[in-house]
CSV table of C-alpha atoms in Angstrom, one decimal:
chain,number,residue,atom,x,y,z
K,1,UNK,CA,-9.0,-33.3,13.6
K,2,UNK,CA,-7.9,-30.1,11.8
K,3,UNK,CA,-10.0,-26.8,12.9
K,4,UNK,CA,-11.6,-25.2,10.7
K,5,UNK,CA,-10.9,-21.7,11.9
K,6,UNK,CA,-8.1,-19.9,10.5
K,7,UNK,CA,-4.7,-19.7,12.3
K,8,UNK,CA,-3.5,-16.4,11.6
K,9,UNK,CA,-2.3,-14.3,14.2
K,10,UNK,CA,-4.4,-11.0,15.0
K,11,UNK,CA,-2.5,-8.1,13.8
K,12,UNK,CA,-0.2,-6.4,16.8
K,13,UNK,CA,-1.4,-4.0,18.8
K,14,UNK,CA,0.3,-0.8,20.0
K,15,UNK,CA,1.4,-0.7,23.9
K,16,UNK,CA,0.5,2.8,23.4
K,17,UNK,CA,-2.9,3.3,22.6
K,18,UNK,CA,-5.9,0.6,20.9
K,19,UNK,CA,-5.5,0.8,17.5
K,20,UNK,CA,-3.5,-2.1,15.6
K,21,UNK,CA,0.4,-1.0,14.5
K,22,UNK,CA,-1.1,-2.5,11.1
K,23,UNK,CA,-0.1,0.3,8.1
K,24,UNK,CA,-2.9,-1.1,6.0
K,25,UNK,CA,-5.2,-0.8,8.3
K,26,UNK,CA,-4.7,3.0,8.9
K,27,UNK,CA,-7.1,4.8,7.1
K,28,UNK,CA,-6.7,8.5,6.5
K,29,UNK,CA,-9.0,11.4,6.2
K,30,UNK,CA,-8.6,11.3,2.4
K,31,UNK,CA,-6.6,8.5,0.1
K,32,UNK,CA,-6.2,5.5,1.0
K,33,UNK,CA,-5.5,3.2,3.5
K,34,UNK,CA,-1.8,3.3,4.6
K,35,UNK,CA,-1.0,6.8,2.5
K,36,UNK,CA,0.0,8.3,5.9
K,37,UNK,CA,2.0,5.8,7.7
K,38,UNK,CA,5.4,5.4,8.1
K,39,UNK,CA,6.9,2.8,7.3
K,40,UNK,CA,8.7,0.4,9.3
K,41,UNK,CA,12.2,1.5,10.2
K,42,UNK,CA,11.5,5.3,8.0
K,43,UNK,CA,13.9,7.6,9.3
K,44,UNK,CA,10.9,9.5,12.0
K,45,UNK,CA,12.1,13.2,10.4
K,46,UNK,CA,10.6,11.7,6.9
K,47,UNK,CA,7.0,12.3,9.0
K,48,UNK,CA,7.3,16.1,8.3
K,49,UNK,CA,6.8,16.0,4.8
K,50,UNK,CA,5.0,12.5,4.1
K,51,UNK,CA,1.6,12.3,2.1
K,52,UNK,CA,0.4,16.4,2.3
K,53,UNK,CA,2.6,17.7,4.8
K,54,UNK,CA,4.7,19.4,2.8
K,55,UNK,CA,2.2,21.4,2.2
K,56,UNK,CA,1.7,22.4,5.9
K,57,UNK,CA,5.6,23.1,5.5
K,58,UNK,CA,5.4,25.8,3.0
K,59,UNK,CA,2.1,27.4,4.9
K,60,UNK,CA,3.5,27.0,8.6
K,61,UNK,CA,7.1,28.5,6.5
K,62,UNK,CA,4.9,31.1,4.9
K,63,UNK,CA,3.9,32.2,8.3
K,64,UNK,CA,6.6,32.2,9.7
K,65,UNK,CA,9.1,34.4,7.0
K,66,UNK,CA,5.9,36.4,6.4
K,67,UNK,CA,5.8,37.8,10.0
K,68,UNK,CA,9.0,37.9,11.0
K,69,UNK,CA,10.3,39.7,7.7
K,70,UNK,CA,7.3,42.2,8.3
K,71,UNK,CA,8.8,42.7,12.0
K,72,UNK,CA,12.5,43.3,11.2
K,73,UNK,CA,11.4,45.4,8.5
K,74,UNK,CA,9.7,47.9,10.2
K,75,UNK,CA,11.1,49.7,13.7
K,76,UNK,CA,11.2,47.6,16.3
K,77,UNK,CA,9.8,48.2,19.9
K,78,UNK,CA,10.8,46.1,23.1
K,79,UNK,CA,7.6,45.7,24.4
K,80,UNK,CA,5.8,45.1,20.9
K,81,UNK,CA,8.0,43.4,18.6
K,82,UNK,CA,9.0,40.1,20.4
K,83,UNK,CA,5.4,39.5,20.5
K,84,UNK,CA,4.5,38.5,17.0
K,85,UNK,CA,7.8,37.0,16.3
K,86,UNK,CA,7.1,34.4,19.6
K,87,UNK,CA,3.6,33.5,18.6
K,88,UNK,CA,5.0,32.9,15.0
K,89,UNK,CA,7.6,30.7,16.4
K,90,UNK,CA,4.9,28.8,18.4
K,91,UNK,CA,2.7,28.1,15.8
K,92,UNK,CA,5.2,26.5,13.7
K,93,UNK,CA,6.8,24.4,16.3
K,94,UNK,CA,3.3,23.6,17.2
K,95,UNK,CA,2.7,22.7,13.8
K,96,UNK,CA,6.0,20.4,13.9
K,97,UNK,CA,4.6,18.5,16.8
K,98,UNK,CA,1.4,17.4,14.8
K,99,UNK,CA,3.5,15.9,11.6
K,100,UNK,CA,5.9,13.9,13.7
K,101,UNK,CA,3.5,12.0,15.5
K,102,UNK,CA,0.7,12.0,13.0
K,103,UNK,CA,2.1,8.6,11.0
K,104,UNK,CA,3.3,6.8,13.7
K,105,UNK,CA,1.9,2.9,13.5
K,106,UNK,CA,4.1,0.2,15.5
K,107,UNK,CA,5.2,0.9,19.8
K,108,UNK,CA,8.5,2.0,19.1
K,109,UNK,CA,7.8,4.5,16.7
K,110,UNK,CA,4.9,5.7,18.8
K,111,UNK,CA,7.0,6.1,21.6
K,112,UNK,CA,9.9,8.3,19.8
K,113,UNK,CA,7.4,10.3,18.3
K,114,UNK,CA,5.8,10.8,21.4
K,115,UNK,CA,9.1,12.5,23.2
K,116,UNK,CA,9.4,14.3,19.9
K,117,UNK,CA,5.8,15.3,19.9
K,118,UNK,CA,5.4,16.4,23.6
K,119,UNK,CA,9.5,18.3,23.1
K,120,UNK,CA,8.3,20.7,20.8
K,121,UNK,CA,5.4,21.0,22.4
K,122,UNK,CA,7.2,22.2,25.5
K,123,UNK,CA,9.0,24.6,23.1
K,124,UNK,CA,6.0,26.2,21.9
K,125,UNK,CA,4.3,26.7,24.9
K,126,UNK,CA,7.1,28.3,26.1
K,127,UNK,CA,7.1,30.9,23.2
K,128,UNK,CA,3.8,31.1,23.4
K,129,UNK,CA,4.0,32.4,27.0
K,130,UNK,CA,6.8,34.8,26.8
K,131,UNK,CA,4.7,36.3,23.4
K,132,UNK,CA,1.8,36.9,26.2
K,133,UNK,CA,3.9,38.1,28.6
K,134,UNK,CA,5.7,41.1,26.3
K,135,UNK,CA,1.8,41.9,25.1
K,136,UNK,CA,0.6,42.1,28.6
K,137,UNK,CA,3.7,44.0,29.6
K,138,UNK,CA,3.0,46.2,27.0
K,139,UNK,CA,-0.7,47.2,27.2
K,140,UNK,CA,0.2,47.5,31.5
K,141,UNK,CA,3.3,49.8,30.8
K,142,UNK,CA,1.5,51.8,28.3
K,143,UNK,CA,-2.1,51.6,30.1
K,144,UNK,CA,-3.9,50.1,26.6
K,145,UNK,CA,-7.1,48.3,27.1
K,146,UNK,CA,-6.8,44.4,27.0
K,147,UNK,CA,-9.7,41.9,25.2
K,148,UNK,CA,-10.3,45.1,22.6
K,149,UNK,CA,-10.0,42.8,19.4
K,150,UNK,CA,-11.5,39.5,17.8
K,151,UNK,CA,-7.5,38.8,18.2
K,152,UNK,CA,-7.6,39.1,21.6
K,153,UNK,CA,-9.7,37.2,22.8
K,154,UNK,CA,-9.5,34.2,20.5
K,155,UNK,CA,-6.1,34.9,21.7
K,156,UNK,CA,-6.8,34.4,25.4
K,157,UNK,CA,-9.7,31.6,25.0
K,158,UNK,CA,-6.9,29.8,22.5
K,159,UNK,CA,-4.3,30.2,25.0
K,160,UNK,CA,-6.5,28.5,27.9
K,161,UNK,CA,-7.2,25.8,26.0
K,162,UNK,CA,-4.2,24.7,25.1
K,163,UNK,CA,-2.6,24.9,28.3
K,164,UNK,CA,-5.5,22.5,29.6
K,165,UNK,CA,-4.7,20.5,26.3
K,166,UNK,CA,-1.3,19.9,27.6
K,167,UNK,CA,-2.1,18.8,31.3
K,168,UNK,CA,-4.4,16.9,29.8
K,169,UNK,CA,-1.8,15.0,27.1
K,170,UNK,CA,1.0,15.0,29.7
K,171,UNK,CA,-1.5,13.4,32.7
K,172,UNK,CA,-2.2,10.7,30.0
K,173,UNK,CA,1.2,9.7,28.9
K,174,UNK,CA,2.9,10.3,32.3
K,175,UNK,CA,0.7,10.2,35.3
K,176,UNK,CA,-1.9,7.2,33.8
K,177,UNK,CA,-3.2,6.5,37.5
K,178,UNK,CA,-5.0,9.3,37.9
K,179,UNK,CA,-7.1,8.7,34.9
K,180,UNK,CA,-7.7,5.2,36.5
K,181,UNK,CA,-4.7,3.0,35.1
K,182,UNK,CA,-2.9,2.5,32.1
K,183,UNK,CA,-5.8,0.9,30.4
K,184,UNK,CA,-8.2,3.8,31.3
K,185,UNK,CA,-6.1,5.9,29.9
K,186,UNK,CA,-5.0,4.8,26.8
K,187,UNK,CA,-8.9,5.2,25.9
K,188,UNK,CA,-8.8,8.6,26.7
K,189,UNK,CA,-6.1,9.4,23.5
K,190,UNK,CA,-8.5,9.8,21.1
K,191,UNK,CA,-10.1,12.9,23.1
K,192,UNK,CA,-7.1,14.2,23.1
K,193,UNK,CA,-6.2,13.8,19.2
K,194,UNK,CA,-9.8,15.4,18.6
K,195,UNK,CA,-8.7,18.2,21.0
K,196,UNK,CA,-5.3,18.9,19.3
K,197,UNK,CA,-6.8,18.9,15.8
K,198,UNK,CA,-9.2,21.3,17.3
K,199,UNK,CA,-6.6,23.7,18.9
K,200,UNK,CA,-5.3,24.0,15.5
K,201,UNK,CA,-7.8,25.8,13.8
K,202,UNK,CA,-8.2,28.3,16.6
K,203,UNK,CA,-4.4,28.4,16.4
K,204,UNK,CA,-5.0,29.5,13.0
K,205,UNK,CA,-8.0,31.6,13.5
K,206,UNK,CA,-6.3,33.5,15.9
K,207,UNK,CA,-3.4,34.5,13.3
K,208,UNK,CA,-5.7,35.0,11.0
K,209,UNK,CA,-7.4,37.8,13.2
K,210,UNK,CA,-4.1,38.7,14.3
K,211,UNK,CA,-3.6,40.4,10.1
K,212,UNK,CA,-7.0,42.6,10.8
K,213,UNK,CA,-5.2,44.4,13.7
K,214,UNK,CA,-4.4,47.9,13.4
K,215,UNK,CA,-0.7,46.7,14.8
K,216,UNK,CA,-0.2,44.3,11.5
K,217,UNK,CA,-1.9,46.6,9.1
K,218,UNK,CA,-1.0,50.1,10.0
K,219,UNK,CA,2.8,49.1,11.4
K,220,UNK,CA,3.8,46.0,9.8
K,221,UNK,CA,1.8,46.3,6.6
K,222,UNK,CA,1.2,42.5,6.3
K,223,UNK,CA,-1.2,41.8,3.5
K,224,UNK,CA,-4.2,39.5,5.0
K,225,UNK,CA,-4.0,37.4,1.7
K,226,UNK,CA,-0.1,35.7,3.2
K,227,UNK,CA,-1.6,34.9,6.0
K,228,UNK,CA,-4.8,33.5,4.6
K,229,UNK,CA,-3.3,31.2,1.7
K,230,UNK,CA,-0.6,30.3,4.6
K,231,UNK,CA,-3.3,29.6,7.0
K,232,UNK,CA,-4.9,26.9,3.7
K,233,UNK,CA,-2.1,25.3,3.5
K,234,UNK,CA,-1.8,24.1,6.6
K,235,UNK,CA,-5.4,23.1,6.8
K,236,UNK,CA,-4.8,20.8,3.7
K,237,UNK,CA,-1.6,19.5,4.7
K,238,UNK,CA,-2.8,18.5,7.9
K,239,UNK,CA,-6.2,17.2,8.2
K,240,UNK,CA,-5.7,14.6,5.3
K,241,UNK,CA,-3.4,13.0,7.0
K,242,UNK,CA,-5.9,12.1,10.2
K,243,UNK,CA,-6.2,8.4,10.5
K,244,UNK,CA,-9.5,7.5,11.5
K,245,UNK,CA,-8.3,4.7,13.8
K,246,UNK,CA,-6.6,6.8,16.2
K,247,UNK,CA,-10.4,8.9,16.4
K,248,UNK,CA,-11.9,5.6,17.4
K,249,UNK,CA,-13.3,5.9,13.9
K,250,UNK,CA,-13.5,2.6,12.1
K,251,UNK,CA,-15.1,2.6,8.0
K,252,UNK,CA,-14.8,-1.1,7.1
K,253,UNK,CA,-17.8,-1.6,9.8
């Protein structure tokens, strides 16, 4: 006797984390379902400018050209100018590392973008400490007060955070057992996807302060509007492309 259940196979599911490696069923932010995915066998560098991020390419490139133009403009000092030009660099690799990864749908993809992801990662964090070091170098040498700016300390509380951030990602993917296993683990992504998207806009909030400091406006003459359209366009790039899946967010419920 025939059942009467249906006998198709649940949709895959990633060895990485929960959520099925089903493009359909990856809803973004905005659009519709599968509008941020990559497609099966998509070259992975096509992730950097599918759905909106191209638009987070010309902000985070905005950024970028805008501050380092502004620094080799202007006279340059040793303890000052690798500063701005680091934290630049930081941001847009950090940038970089949330476009790889965002799309990815089936294990192996995952898993590339992954190494990708947690690479540049390493990169930026790297240029983000030496950019601290040179500032705190300078304000030591020079005897300036520290924390005396909105800059500053977003700065500092930003900088914390996403050092804690990392351990965190890195403990996941890495060193599972000591969240509890594998399995205990993988549930623990989606704090960590809320976390990055977080980090981001104080990312961005710091640069943003970083334009109202007498350094950027009396010295490098930046105008705040660069950094504030540049700043948008990440934001819209970005945060459309969030599929609610990976957030433990689920809409056809």
């Amino acid at each position: 006797m025939a059942s009467s259940e249906s006998t198709q196979p649940p949709p895959p599911l990633s060895t990485t984390d929960a959520e099925p490696a089903v493009p359909t069923e990856s809803e973004p932010l905005l659009g519709r379902p599968g509008d941020a995915i990559q497609k099966p066998d998509a070259p992975m560098f096509l992730n950097l400018v599918l759905g909106t991020a191209w638009l987070s390419q010309l902000g985070a490139l905005l950024l970028l050209v805008t501050t380092w133009s502004a620094v080799f403009l202007h006279k340059l000092g040793v303890l000052i100018s690798p500063h701005p030009l680091l934290q630049s660099l930081g941001t847009f690799l950090l940038i970089q590392a949330i476009l790889i990864l965002q799309p990815t749908s089936t294990p192996a993809a995952k898993r590339t973008g992954q190494r990708i992801h947690a690479s540049l990662h390493l990169l930026s964090f790297l240029s983000f400490i030496s950019g601290i070091t040179v500032i705190e170098t300078n304000k030591h040498v020079n005897h300036n007060a520290h924390l005396h700016s909105l800059h500053g300390y977003l700065g500092v509380i930003t900088g914390t955070l996403l050092f804690a951030q990392y351990m965190f990602g890195i403990g996941i993917w890495l060193v599972p057992g000591i969240f509890g296993g594998e399995e205990k683990a993988k549930a623990l992504w989606k704090y960590h996807r809320y976390g990055g998207y977080l980090l981001l806009v104080l990312v961005l909030a710091t640069i943003g302060a970083a334009a109202d400091t007498d350094y950027s406006k009396g010295v490098l003459k930046i105008e705040g509007w660069t950094f504030g359209l540049g700043i948008a366009l990440v934001v819209v790039g970005v945060f459309p492309r969030v599929q609610l899946r990976k957030l433990g967010i689920d809409r056809s419920r």
